[in-house]
Each structure stands twice: as C-alpha cells, then as structure tokens.
CSV table of C-alpha atoms and ligand atoms in Angstrom, one decimal:
chain,number,residue,atom,x,y,z
A,1,MET,CA,16.6,-22.5,11.4
A,2,LYS,CA,16.6,-19.3,13.5
A,3,ALA,CA,15.3,-16.1,11.9
A,4,VAL,CA,15.4,-12.6,13.3
A,5,ILE,CA,12.9,-10.1,11.8
A,6,ILE,CA,13.5,-6.4,12.0
A,7,GLY,CA,10.1,-4.6,12.3
A,8,ALA,CA,6.6,-5.8,13.2
A,9,GLY,CA,4.8,-4.2,10.3
A,10,LEU,CA,2.6,-6.3,8.0
A,11,GLY,CA,5.6,-7.5,6.0
A,12,GLY,CA,7.5,-8.6,9.1
A,13,MET,CA,4.4,-10.3,10.6
A,14,LEU,CA,3.5,-12.1,7.4
A,15,ALA,CA,7.1,-13.4,7.2
A,16,GLY,CA,7.0,-14.4,10.9
A,17,ALA,CA,3.7,-16.2,10.5
A,18,LYS,CA,5.0,-18.2,7.4
A,19,LEU,CA,8.3,-19.1,9.1
A,20,THR,CA,6.8,-20.1,12.5
A,21,LYS,CA,4.1,-22.2,10.7
A,22,ALA,CA,6.9,-24.0,8.9
A,23,GLY,CA,8.5,-24.8,12.3
A,24,HIS,CA,11.3,-22.2,12.4
A,25,ASP,CA,12.4,-20.3,15.5
A,26,VAL,CA,11.5,-16.6,15.0
A,27,GLU,CA,12.2,-13.5,17.0
A,28,ILE,CA,10.7,-10.2,15.9
A,29,PHE,CA,12.1,-6.8,17.1
A,30,GLU,CA,9.9,-3.7,16.9
A,31,ARG,CA,11.2,-0.3,17.9
A,32,LEU,CA,7.7,1.1,18.7
A,33,PRO,CA,5.5,0.2,21.7
A,34,PHE,CA,2.9,-1.5,19.4
A,35,VAL,CA,2.9,-4.1,16.5
A,36,GLY,CA,1.4,-3.5,13.0
A,37,GLY,CA,3.5,-0.5,11.8
A,38,ARG,CA,1.4,1.4,9.2
A,39,PHE,CA,-1.3,-1.3,9.2
A,40,THR,CA,-2.9,-1.1,12.6
A,41,ASN,CA,-5.7,0.8,14.4
A,42,LEU,CA,-5.4,4.1,16.1
A,43,LEU,CA,-8.3,4.6,18.6
A,44,TYR,CA,-9.5,8.1,18.5
A,45,LYS,CA,-12.8,9.5,20.0
A,46,GLY,CA,-14.4,6.1,19.7
A,47,PHE,CA,-13.3,5.6,16.0
A,48,LYS,CA,-10.9,3.0,14.8
A,49,LEU,CA,-8.6,5.2,12.7
A,50,SER,CA,-5.3,3.9,11.6
A,51,THR,CA,-1.5,4.4,11.7
A,52,GLY,CA,-1.5,4.4,7.9
A,53,ALA,CA,-3.8,2.4,5.7
A,54,LEU,CA,-7.4,3.3,4.8
A,55,HIS,CA,-8.6,-0.1,6.1
A,56,MET,CA,-8.7,-1.4,2.6
A,57,ILE,CA,-7.3,-4.6,1.1
A,58,PRO,CA,-6.9,-3.9,-2.6
A,59,HIS,CA,-8.0,-7.3,-3.9
A,60,GLY,CA,-10.3,-8.1,-1.0
A,61,SER,CA,-11.1,-11.7,-0.1
A,62,ARG,CA,-9.6,-13.1,-3.4
A,63,GLY,CA,-6.2,-11.4,-3.4
A,64,PRO,CA,-2.6,-12.5,-2.5
A,65,LEU,CA,-2.9,-11.1,1.1
A,66,ALA,CA,-6.2,-12.9,1.8
A,67,GLN,CA,-4.6,-16.1,0.4
A,68,MET,CA,-1.6,-15.8,2.6
A,69,LEU,CA,-3.7,-15.0,5.7
A,70,LYS,CA,-5.7,-18.3,5.0
A,71,GLU,CA,-2.5,-20.3,4.6
A,72,VAL,CA,-1.1,-19.3,8.0
A,73,GLY,CA,-4.5,-19.7,9.7
A,74,ALA,CA,-5.1,-16.0,10.6
A,75,ASP,CA,-8.7,-15.5,11.6
A,76,VAL,CA,-9.7,-12.4,9.5
A,77,THR,CA,-13.0,-11.8,7.7
A,78,ILE,CA,-12.8,-9.6,4.7
A,79,ILE,CA,-15.9,-8.0,3.3
A,80,ASP,CA,-15.6,-7.4,-0.4
A,81,SER,CA,-16.6,-3.9,-1.5
A,82,ASP,CA,-19.9,-3.6,-3.3
A,83,PRO,CA,-19.7,-1.9,-5.8
A,84,MET,CA,-15.9,-2.2,-6.2
A,85,ALA,CA,-15.7,1.5,-7.1
A,86,VAL,CA,-17.5,4.5,-8.5
A,87,ILE,CA,-16.3,7.6,-10.4
A,88,ARG,CA,-17.6,11.1,-9.7
A,89,LYS,CA,-17.8,12.9,-13.1
A,90,GLU,CA,-17.1,16.6,-13.6
A,91,ASN,CA,-20.8,17.4,-13.4
A,92,GLY,CA,-21.2,15.5,-10.1
A,93,GLU,CA,-22.9,12.4,-11.7
A,94,ILE,CA,-21.7,9.1,-10.2
A,95,ILE,CA,-20.9,6.1,-12.6
A,96,PHE,CA,-19.8,2.6,-11.8
A,97,PHE,CA,-16.0,2.2,-12.3
A,98,HIS,CA,-16.4,-0.5,-15.0
A,99,ASP,CA,-18.6,2.0,-17.1
A,100,PHE,CA,-15.7,4.4,-17.5
A,101,ARG,CA,-15.4,3.3,-21.2
A,102,ASN,CA,-18.9,4.7,-21.9
A,103,GLU,CA,-17.4,8.2,-21.3
A,104,LEU,CA,-15.2,7.7,-24.4
A,105,THR,CA,-16.1,8.0,-28.1
A,106,LEU,CA,-17.0,4.7,-29.8
A,107,THR,CA,-13.6,4.8,-31.7
A,108,LYS,CA,-11.7,5.3,-28.5
A,109,GLN,CA,-13.6,2.4,-26.8
A,110,VAL,CA,-12.7,0.0,-29.6
A,111,LYS,CA,-9.1,1.2,-29.6
A,112,LEU,CA,-8.9,0.9,-25.8
A,113,GLY,CA,-10.0,-2.8,-26.0
A,114,THR,CA,-7.4,-3.6,-28.6
A,115,VAL,CA,-4.5,-1.6,-27.0
A,116,LEU,CA,-5.2,-3.2,-23.6
A,117,VAL,CA,-5.3,-6.8,-25.0
A,118,TYR,CA,-2.0,-6.2,-26.8
A,119,SER,CA,-0.2,-4.3,-24.0
A,120,LEU,CA,-1.2,-6.7,-21.3
A,121,LYS,CA,0.4,-9.5,-23.3
A,122,PHE,CA,3.4,-7.6,-24.5
A,123,LYS,CA,4.3,-5.2,-21.6
A,124,PRO,CA,6.4,-2.2,-22.7
A,125,LYS,CA,10.1,-2.7,-22.1
A,126,SER,CA,10.9,1.0,-22.1
A,127,GLU,CA,10.8,3.3,-19.1
A,128,ILE,CA,7.6,5.0,-20.5
A,129,SER,CA,5.3,6.3,-17.7
A,130,PHE,CA,1.7,5.3,-17.5
A,131,ARG,CA,0.7,8.9,-18.4
A,132,ASP,CA,2.8,8.9,-21.5
A,133,TRP,CA,1.5,5.5,-22.4
A,134,VAL,CA,-2.1,6.7,-22.1
A,135,PHE,CA,-1.1,9.9,-24.2
A,136,LYS,CA,0.5,7.7,-26.9
A,137,TYR,CA,-2.8,6.1,-27.7
A,138,PHE,CA,-5.5,8.4,-26.5
A,139,GLU,CA,-5.5,12.1,-26.1
A,140,ASP,CA,-8.4,12.2,-23.7
A,141,GLU,CA,-8.7,14.5,-20.7
A,142,PHE,CA,-11.1,12.2,-18.8
A,143,LEU,CA,-8.6,9.2,-19.1
A,144,PHE,CA,-5.7,11.4,-17.9
A,145,LYS,CA,-7.7,12.5,-14.9
A,146,LEU,CA,-8.9,9.0,-14.2
A,147,ALA,CA,-5.4,7.6,-14.4
A,148,ASP,CA,-4.2,10.2,-11.9
A,149,SER,CA,-7.1,9.6,-9.6
A,150,PHE,CA,-6.4,5.8,-9.6
A,151,CYS,CA,-2.7,6.1,-9.2
A,152,GLY,CA,-3.1,8.7,-6.5
A,153,TRP,CA,-5.6,6.6,-4.5
A,154,ALA,CA,-3.9,3.2,-5.0
A,155,LEU,CA,-0.2,4.1,-5.1
A,156,SER,CA,0.0,7.7,-3.9
A,157,LEU,CA,1.6,8.8,-7.1
A,158,THR,CA,0.6,10.7,-10.2
A,159,ALA,CA,0.3,8.7,-13.5
A,160,LYS,CA,3.5,10.3,-14.7
A,161,ASP,CA,5.4,8.7,-11.8
A,162,VAL,CA,4.3,5.2,-12.4
A,163,PRO,CA,6.0,3.1,-15.1
A,164,ALA,CA,3.4,1.8,-17.6
A,165,ARG,CA,4.9,-1.7,-17.3
A,166,GLU,CA,4.1,-1.8,-13.6
A,167,MET,CA,0.6,-0.3,-14.1
A,168,LEU,CA,-0.2,-3.0,-16.7
A,169,GLU,CA,0.9,-5.6,-14.2
A,170,ILE,CA,-1.5,-4.0,-11.7
A,171,ILE,CA,-4.3,-4.1,-14.4
A,172,ASP,CA,-3.5,-7.8,-15.0
A,173,ASN,CA,-3.9,-8.4,-11.2
A,174,MET,CA,-7.2,-6.5,-11.2
A,175,TYR,CA,-8.6,-8.8,-13.8
A,176,LEU,CA,-7.2,-11.8,-11.9
A,177,TYR,CA,-8.2,-11.0,-8.3
A,178,LYS,CA,-10.9,-8.4,-8.8
A,179,GLY,CA,-11.7,-5.5,-6.4
A,180,SER,CA,-11.1,-4.4,-2.9
A,181,GLY,CA,-12.4,-5.4,0.5
A,182,ILE,CA,-12.4,-4.2,4.1
A,183,PRO,CA,-11.3,-6.4,7.0
A,184,ILE,CA,-13.8,-6.6,9.8
A,185,GLY,CA,-12.1,-4.7,12.7
A,186,GLY,CA,-10.0,-2.7,10.3
A,187,CYS,CA,-6.3,-3.2,9.4
A,188,GLY,CA,-5.5,-3.7,13.1
A,189,ALA,CA,-7.5,-7.0,13.0
A,190,VAL,CA,-5.1,-8.3,10.4
A,191,THR,CA,-1.9,-7.6,12.2
A,192,ASP,CA,-3.4,-8.7,15.6
A,193,ALA,CA,-4.4,-12.0,14.0
A,194,LEU,CA,-0.9,-12.5,12.7
A,195,SER,CA,0.6,-11.7,16.1
A,196,LYS,CA,-1.6,-14.3,17.7
A,197,ILE,CA,-0.5,-16.9,15.1
A,198,ILE,CA,3.2,-16.2,15.5
A,199,ARG,CA,3.0,-16.4,19.3
A,200,SER,CA,0.9,-19.6,19.3
A,201,ASN,CA,3.5,-21.1,17.0
A,202,GLY,CA,6.2,-20.3,19.5
A,203,GLY,CA,7.5,-17.1,17.9
A,204,ARG,CA,8.5,-14.1,20.1
A,205,ILE,CA,7.7,-10.5,19.4
A,206,TYR,CA,9.4,-7.8,21.3
A,207,THR,CA,8.2,-4.2,21.2
A,208,GLN,CA,10.2,-1.1,22.2
A,209,SER,CA,13.2,-3.0,20.9
A,210,CYS,CA,15.1,-1.2,18.2
A,211,VAL,CA,17.6,-3.1,16.1
A,212,GLU,CA,20.7,-0.9,16.2
A,213,LYS,CA,23.0,-3.0,14.0
A,214,ILE,CA,23.2,-6.1,11.8
A,215,VAL,CA,26.3,-8.2,12.6
A,216,ILE,CA,28.0,-9.4,9.4
A,217,GLU,CA,31.0,-11.7,9.1
A,218,ASN,CA,32.4,-12.8,5.8
A,219,GLU,CA,29.4,-11.2,3.9
A,220,MET,CA,27.0,-13.4,6.0
A,221,THR,CA,24.7,-12.1,8.8
A,222,LYS,CA,25.5,-13.6,12.1
A,223,GLY,CA,23.1,-11.7,14.3
A,224,VAL,CA,21.6,-8.4,15.3
A,225,MET,CA,22.3,-5.9,18.1
A,226,VAL,CA,19.4,-4.8,20.2
A,227,GLN,CA,19.9,-2.4,23.1
A,228,GLY,CA,23.6,-3.4,23.2
A,229,LYS,CA,23.0,-7.1,23.2
A,230,THR,CA,23.9,-9.4,20.3
A,231,ILE,CA,21.3,-12.0,19.2
A,232,ASP,CA,22.7,-14.8,17.1
A,233,THR,CA,20.7,-15.9,14.1
A,234,ASP,CA,20.9,-17.9,10.8
A,235,ILE,CA,19.0,-15.4,8.7
A,236,VAL,CA,17.8,-11.8,9.1
A,237,ILE,CA,14.6,-10.5,7.4
A,238,SER,CA,14.2,-6.8,7.4
A,239,ASP,CA,10.8,-5.0,7.1
A,240,ILE,CA,12.3,-1.5,6.8
A,241,GLY,CA,13.3,-1.4,3.2
A,242,HIS,CA,16.6,-1.8,1.4
A,243,PHE,CA,18.0,1.7,2.2
A,244,GLU,CA,17.2,1.8,5.9
A,245,THR,CA,18.5,-1.8,6.3
A,246,SER,CA,21.8,-1.0,4.5
A,247,ARG,CA,22.4,1.7,7.2
A,248,LEU,CA,22.4,-1.0,9.9
A,249,TYR,CA,25.7,-2.6,8.6
A,250,GLU,CA,28.7,-1.5,6.6
A,251,CYS,CA,27.6,-2.2,3.1
A,252,LYS,CA,30.5,-2.4,0.7
A,253,ASP,CA,28.7,-3.2,-2.5
A,254,ARG,CA,28.7,0.1,-4.4
A,255,VAL,CA,26.5,-1.2,-7.3
A,256,TYR,CA,23.8,-2.4,-4.8
A,257,LEU,CA,24.1,0.9,-2.8
A,258,ASP,CA,23.7,3.0,-6.0
A,259,LYS,CA,20.7,1.0,-7.0
A,260,ILE,CA,18.8,1.3,-3.7
A,261,SER,CA,19.7,4.9,-2.9
A,262,ASN,CA,17.7,6.1,-6.0
A,263,VAL,CA,14.5,4.6,-4.7
A,264,LYS,CA,11.9,7.3,-3.7
A,265,PRO,CA,9.1,6.6,-1.2
A,266,SER,CA,5.6,7.7,-2.1
A,267,LYS,CA,4.0,10.5,0.0
A,268,GLY,CA,0.4,11.2,0.9
A,269,ILE,CA,-2.2,12.8,3.1
A,270,LYS,CA,-5.2,11.1,4.7
A,271,ILE,CA,-8.1,13.1,6.0
A,272,CYS,CA,-10.5,11.3,8.4
A,273,LEU,CA,-14.1,12.6,8.6
A,274,CYS,CA,-17.0,11.7,11.0
A,275,ALA,CA,-20.5,12.0,9.6
A,276,ASP,CA,-24.0,11.3,11.1
A,277,GLU,CA,-25.4,10.5,7.6
A,278,PRO,CA,-23.5,8.5,5.0
A,279,LEU,CA,-21.6,10.7,2.6
A,280,ILE,CA,-21.0,7.9,0.1
A,281,GLY,CA,-23.4,5.2,1.0
A,282,HIS,CA,-21.5,2.1,0.0
A,283,SER,CA,-18.2,0.2,0.8
A,284,GLY,CA,-16.4,0.8,-2.6
A,285,VAL,CA,-13.9,3.4,-3.6
A,286,PHE,CA,-15.2,6.8,-4.6
A,287,PHE,CA,-12.8,8.1,-7.2
A,288,THR,CA,-12.7,11.9,-7.6
A,289,PRO,CA,-10.8,12.6,-10.9
A,290,TYR,CA,-12.0,16.2,-11.1
A,291,ALA,CA,-11.0,17.2,-7.5
A,292,GLN,CA,-7.9,19.4,-7.2
A,293,ARG,CA,-6.1,17.1,-4.8
A,294,ILE,CA,-8.3,14.4,-3.3
A,295,ASN,CA,-7.8,11.2,-5.4
A,296,GLY,CA,-10.4,9.0,-3.8
A,297,ILE,CA,-12.5,8.5,-0.6
A,298,ASN,CA,-14.0,5.5,1.2
A,299,GLU,CA,-16.6,5.0,3.8
A,300,VAL,CA,-15.6,1.9,5.7
A,301,THR,CA,-18.4,1.9,8.1
A,302,ASN,CA,-20.7,0.7,5.3
A,303,ALA,CA,-18.8,-2.6,5.5
A,304,ASP,CA,-18.0,-2.6,9.3
A,305,PRO,CA,-20.1,-0.3,11.4
A,306,SER,CA,-17.8,-1.1,14.4
A,307,LEU,CA,-15.1,1.2,13.0
A,308,ALA,CA,-17.1,4.1,14.4
A,309,PRO,CA,-19.3,4.8,17.4
A,310,PRO,CA,-22.9,3.7,17.0
A,311,GLY,CA,-24.8,5.8,14.4
A,312,LYS,CA,-21.6,7.5,13.1
A,313,HIS,CA,-19.8,7.0,9.8
A,314,LEU,CA,-16.0,7.0,9.2
A,315,VAL,CA,-15.0,8.5,5.9
A,316,MET,CA,-11.4,8.7,4.8
A,317,SER,CA,-9.9,10.6,1.8
A,318,HIS,CA,-6.5,10.1,0.3
A,319,GLN,CA,-4.3,12.4,-1.8
A,320,ALA,CA,-0.8,12.1,-3.2
A,321,ILE,CA,1.4,15.0,-2.2
A,322,ILE,CA,2.1,17.1,-5.3
A,323,SER,CA,4.0,20.1,-4.1
A,324,ASP,CA,6.5,20.8,-1.2
A,325,ASP,CA,4.0,23.0,0.6
A,326,LEU,CA,2.3,20.6,3.0
A,327,ASN,CA,-0.1,23.2,4.4
A,328,GLU,CA,-1.3,24.2,1.0
A,329,GLU,CA,-1.7,20.5,0.0
A,330,ILE,CA,-3.9,20.0,3.1
A,331,ASN,CA,-5.9,23.2,2.5
A,332,LEU,CA,-6.6,22.1,-1.1
A,333,GLY,CA,-7.7,18.7,0.2
A,334,LEU,CA,-10.1,20.2,2.7
A,335,LEU,CA,-11.5,22.6,0.0
A,336,ASP,CA,-12.1,19.6,-2.3
A,337,LEU,CA,-14.1,17.8,0.5
A,338,GLN,CA,-16.3,20.9,0.8
A,339,GLN,CA,-16.9,20.9,-2.9
A,340,LEU,CA,-17.5,17.2,-3.2
A,341,PHE,CA,-20.1,17.1,-0.4
A,342,PRO,CA,-21.9,20.5,-0.6
A,343,GLY,CA,-24.4,21.0,2.2
A,344,LYS,CA,-23.4,17.8,3.9
A,345,LYS,CA,-22.5,17.9,7.6
A,346,TYR,CA,-19.3,16.3,8.7
A,347,GLU,CA,-16.5,16.9,11.2
A,348,VAL,CA,-12.8,16.6,10.4
A,349,LEU,CA,-11.4,14.1,12.9
A,350,LEU,CA,-7.8,13.9,12.0
A,351,ILE,CA,-5.4,14.9,9.2
A,352,GLN,CA,-2.3,12.7,8.8
A,353,SER,CA,0.6,13.2,6.4
A,354,TYR,CA,3.1,10.5,5.4
A,355,SER,CA,6.6,10.9,4.0
A,356,ASN,CA,10.3,10.0,4.5
A,357,GLY,CA,10.6,7.3,7.2
A,358,TRP,CA,6.8,6.9,7.6
A,359,PRO,CA,5.6,7.1,4.0
A,360,VAL,CA,2.7,5.6,2.0
A,361,ASN,CA,5.2,3.1,0.4
A,362,ARG,CA,8.9,2.8,1.1
A,363,ALA,CA,9.5,2.1,-2.5
A,364,SER,CA,7.1,3.9,-4.9
A,365,SER,CA,5.4,1.3,-7.1
A,366,GLY,CA,7.6,0.1,-10.0
A,367,SER,CA,10.8,1.0,-8.2
A,368,ASP,CA,11.0,-2.1,-5.9
A,369,ASN,CA,14.3,-3.9,-5.8
A,370,GLY,CA,13.4,-7.5,-5.0
A,371,ASN,CA,13.9,-9.3,-1.7
A,372,LYS,CA,17.6,-10.1,-1.9
A,373,THR,CA,20.4,-7.9,-0.7
A,374,SER,CA,24.2,-8.0,-1.3
A,375,ILE,CA,24.5,-10.2,1.9
A,376,THR,CA,23.6,-13.9,1.4
A,377,ASN,CA,21.2,-14.5,4.3
A,378,LEU,CA,19.7,-11.0,4.6
A,379,TYR,CA,16.3,-10.4,3.0
A,380,ILE,CA,14.0,-7.5,2.6
A,381,VAL,CA,10.2,-7.7,2.9
A,382,GLY,CA,7.4,-5.1,3.2
A,383,ASP,CA,6.5,-2.2,0.9
A,384,GLY,CA,10.1,-1.5,0.1
A,385,ALA,CA,10.3,-4.9,-1.7
A,386,LYS,CA,6.8,-5.5,-3.2
A,387,GLY,CA,6.0,-8.2,-5.7
A,388,LYS,CA,5.3,-7.3,-9.4
A,389,GLY,CA,1.9,-5.6,-10.0
A,390,GLY,CA,1.1,-5.7,-6.2
A,391,ILE,CA,-0.9,-2.7,-5.0
A,392,GLU,CA,0.2,-1.8,-1.5
A,393,VAL,CA,-0.5,-4.7,1.0
A,394,GLU,CA,-1.0,-7.1,-1.9
A,395,GLY,CA,2.5,-6.2,-3.1
A,396,VAL,CA,3.7,-6.8,0.5
A,397,ALA,CA,2.1,-10.3,0.5
A,398,LEU,CA,3.6,-11.0,-3.0
A,399,GLY,CA,7.0,-9.9,-1.8
A,400,VAL,CA,6.9,-12.1,1.3
A,401,ARG,CA,5.9,-15.0,-1.0
A,402,ASN,CA,9.0,-14.3,-3.2
A,403,ALA,CA,11.2,-14.0,-0.1
A,404,MET,CA,10.0,-17.3,1.3
A,405,GLY,CA,10.8,-18.9,-2.1
A,406,GLU,CA,14.3,-17.5,-1.8
A,407,ILE,CA,14.7,-18.9,1.7
A,408,GLY,CA,13.1,-22.3,0.7
A,409,VAL,CA,9.9,-22.0,2.8
A,410,CYS,CA,6.7,-22.6,0.9
B,501,FAD,C1,-2.1,7.1,4.3
B,501,FAD,C2,-1.9,5.7,3.9
B,501,FAD,C3,-2.9,5.0,3.4
B,501,FAD,C4,-2.8,3.6,3.0
B,501,FAD,N1,-3.8,2.9,2.6
B,501,FAD,C5,-3.7,1.6,2.3
B,501,FAD,C6,-4.8,0.8,2.1
B,501,FAD,O1,-6.0,1.2,2.3
B,501,FAD,N2,-4.6,-0.4,1.7
B,501,FAD,C7,-3.4,-0.9,1.5
B,501,FAD,O2,-3.3,-2.1,1.1
B,501,FAD,N3,-2.3,-0.2,1.9
B,501,FAD,C8,-2.4,1.0,2.3
B,501,FAD,N4,-1.3,1.7,2.7
B,501,FAD,C9,0.0,1.1,2.6
B,501,FAD,C10,0.2,0.2,3.8
B,501,FAD,O3,-0.2,0.8,5.0
B,501,FAD,C11,1.7,-0.2,3.8
B,501,FAD,O4,2.1,-0.6,2.5
B,501,FAD,C12,2.0,-1.3,4.8
B,501,FAD,O5,1.4,-1.1,6.0
B,501,FAD,C13,3.5,-1.4,4.9
B,501,FAD,O6,3.9,-2.4,5.8
B,501,FAD,P1,5.4,-2.8,6.1
B,501,FAD,O7,5.5,-4.0,6.9
B,501,FAD,O8,6.1,-2.8,4.8
B,501,FAD,O9,6.1,-1.5,6.8
B,501,FAD,P2,5.8,-0.8,8.2
B,501,FAD,O10,4.3,-0.9,8.6
B,501,FAD,O11,6.4,0.5,8.2
B,501,FAD,O12,6.6,-1.7,9.3
B,501,FAD,C14,7.9,-1.6,9.5
B,501,FAD,C15,8.1,-1.6,11.0
B,501,FAD,O13,9.5,-1.6,11.3
B,501,FAD,C16,9.7,-0.8,12.5
B,501,FAD,N5,11.1,-0.4,12.5
B,501,FAD,C17,11.8,0.5,11.8
B,501,FAD,N6,13.1,0.5,12.1
B,501,FAD,C18,13.3,-0.4,13.1
B,501,FAD,C19,14.4,-0.9,13.7
B,501,FAD,N7,15.7,-0.4,13.5
B,501,FAD,N8,14.3,-1.9,14.7
B,501,FAD,C20,13.0,-2.4,14.9
B,501,FAD,N9,11.9,-2.0,14.3
B,501,FAD,C21,12.0,-1.0,13.3
B,501,FAD,C22,8.7,0.3,12.3
B,501,FAD,O14,8.5,1.0,13.6
B,501,FAD,C23,7.5,-0.4,11.7
B,501,FAD,O15,6.6,-0.8,12.7
B,501,FAD,C24,-1.5,3.0,3.1
B,501,FAD,C25,-0.4,3.8,3.7
B,501,FAD,C26,-0.6,5.0,4.1
B,501,FAD,C27,0.5,5.8,4.8
C-alpha cells in the first residue's frame, strides 16, 4: 500500500514509522525546512529550546508514546520525573502532588475518594465542565485553583473549558500510566529518532514541500498535489487537523463540516528562563495554582543537563491564554515569575505564544473528532485527532494507534 502523509509533526512521523515498519511505501511532505513540527528543538544561545513542547512526555517511560516508540524501534531514552510533581501553596510552601488531599478537611477527603471511585467508573454523560463537576461536589477554593493549574499546564485550558468526561479519562490514564518524563536530548530527539526509523525502512521525507491539494475522485483520495505535481497514493494521512485538511479538497459533507468547524484550538504562552542556580531543583512539574497566570513550570536540565550550556539551567513556564490582550498576558506571566522566585537570579531567554495555525493543541482536549473523515481513505492524526484521555503527545500516540486500527495496520 502506498501512503502519503501531510506534515512531519509527531503525529505524521509516528504514523510514518508504523506504516514503514509494516512494509508500506510512505512519502511524507512537510512545508517547513525541518521535521518535527511543534515537537522539535530550537537551538538558541547554546540552549535546546523548542518549537512548541516543554520537553515533557506526560506519562514518561510507561505511557502510550513511549510504548509506540519502542514498537517502532525508535532509540529514545525517557527519564521519569522524580518527584512526578509538586504544588506551591498560597503561603509559598511546597507539597508533593499526591498530598493535595491533605489540604482538604477530613469530610472532603472522604467524599473525594468516594466521588472519584464512582465517577471514574460511571463517567458523566452530560456536557458538564470539569470546573462545574468539581463545584457540584466540593465548594473548595484550593481544588478550583488546582484544577485550573493542572488543566492550564497539561491542556492549556481552564477547568471550565474541559469536559468533566475527558478529565476523568485523563485521571484514569494517570492512574494507569503514572507521571511524566523527559526525553534525553529534548523533544527533538524523539522526532529525529522517528525520522531515522522511517528513512531506514525506505520511507521518504521531503521538507519545504507544501501539500496544496488533496485529489479526490468519487469520494476517494487518489493523490496529493505538491508544487504543482500530482503524487498518486492509496491513502492519505493528514497531520494538520480536520479543518485545515478539509480546506485542501472540496468537502461536500455539510454535517462533517459543521462538526469540525466548531473545534477550537487551545492557546498558550511559554517563557524560557536561564538560571545559574536551580530555581526548582528537580525534574517534576511545579504547579502554581496561586499565580495570576502561570499554571506550571519545569526545569528540564535536572533530568538532562545537555539541554543547556554547562552549569546553566533551563526553566520553562507555561500559561493558558485567558484574555485577548497578548501583551498583558505576557506581562502577568513575567510578574508571576518574579513573585514565584523572589530574589533569585534568572534571565528571560525567549517568550513564545501559540494560537491559530500554530497552537498548543489543534483540537482542545475533549473536542477531538476521531481519525476518520467523510472521505474513505483520508485519515487525520496528530493533536487535532487525539485518543480519549490522552494528554498532548500521549493523545497523539493514542490517536495514531486508533488510525492504524482503522487502516488495518497493527
Ligand atoms: C507551548 C507548548 C507547550 C507544549 N508542551 C508539551 C509538552 O511538554 N508535552 C507534550 O506532550 N505536548 C506538549 N505540547 C503539545 C505538543 O507539542 C503537540 O501536541 C504536538 O507537537 C503536535 O504534533 P502534531 O504532529 O499533531 O502537529 P504539528 O507538530 O503541528 O505537525 C504538523 C506539521 O504539518 C506541517 N504542515 C502544515 N500544513 C502543511 C501542508 N499543507 N503541507 C505539508 N505540511 C504541512 C506543519 O508545518 C507541521 O510541521 C506543547 C505545545 C505547545 C505549543
């Protein structure tokens, strides 16, 4: 079978590695001069910054992405975070993430246990948001703030923008796969390893090659057009989300178009800091529920010192974008950092914002539309078609697994 993949982001590369490993003929077209999309390194002043991700793999060496990397033979070492995460309380005290229950009254602790067991088994069928779900059972300021901090860090959304159903799937996966990890060499090491596998299996990856059109005949894909040339294929896999993909052909299915045009991307801001002394001191997530904007911070050099020049630390904060005033959002983030690390010396290396065509997630968590399209042999992978309960790249891996199932590749 011949497959053409649109986009060499993580989703496209995972799909390419799975298909070439199964002996299929694969061509990947990427419009940019580099592969990896939002999951690769950006070299800056001797630091390995990134085009998107915070160099974190949400479920570390045990999660769906790690599993898929192993299956295709990608040579990636993931260092599991230790501790998984901590929470900075209002008074500045730091507690382990798992101890958040101790901040609640005894009655609320008991209730939380019961409600969680019940809700994880019987997920809500309604459209209730995670914030409203928390409110329904617990009127607790700390839980609200922690929910926003977690959703902001992991999904670039506030708790009111995440369906409770999806958040409970995420909690299920957290119990199943546990906490996060950092790939040695950063996120670029992951997409570079996949690129090597695809090429060694005979796949071809072309950069600076934008797919301009998907050629459809009788509701079947026949090929793609790249720089005016038609490339014939049996299937097309697109890594650019449902909506952007539908703009590459004349989609006539109104129901499908209505469904996919309502999907909103999630938007965020990343601030990269350089410090001579550690600001956090471990490789886990530093949740900041009492900051005005920053949702969480990591210090990846505690897992992989090679991400910074010798003796330096790379610290990255993330915040969901709340208002339309981007400058104000950035200023509030910078102010938070001053207040979180009073008296500590650091330099702001780079501030990056993500929205529209280069967002944090093409489909905000809980709004994914599966991997199928209205065209029989056209599939979507990537963070516009994540699998259930999959945080970020774990969702990308789960989505690629689902797509491979649809295509009949295991
Ligand atoms: C600030 C930020 C922090 C994040 N942190 C993390 C994190 O720590 N951990 C984590 O798990 N996830 C994180 N994420 C999310 C993660 O980076 C993305 O979910 C993931 O990289 C998406 O990969 P993708 O393959 O779906 O899309 P992309 O990486 O966007 O790949 C799509 C590719 O298609 C190309 N393309 C577009 N149109 C065409 C065309 N017509 N023809 C050819 N090519 C085309 C694009 O150039 C791009 O390279 C973060 C994202 C951001 C922005």
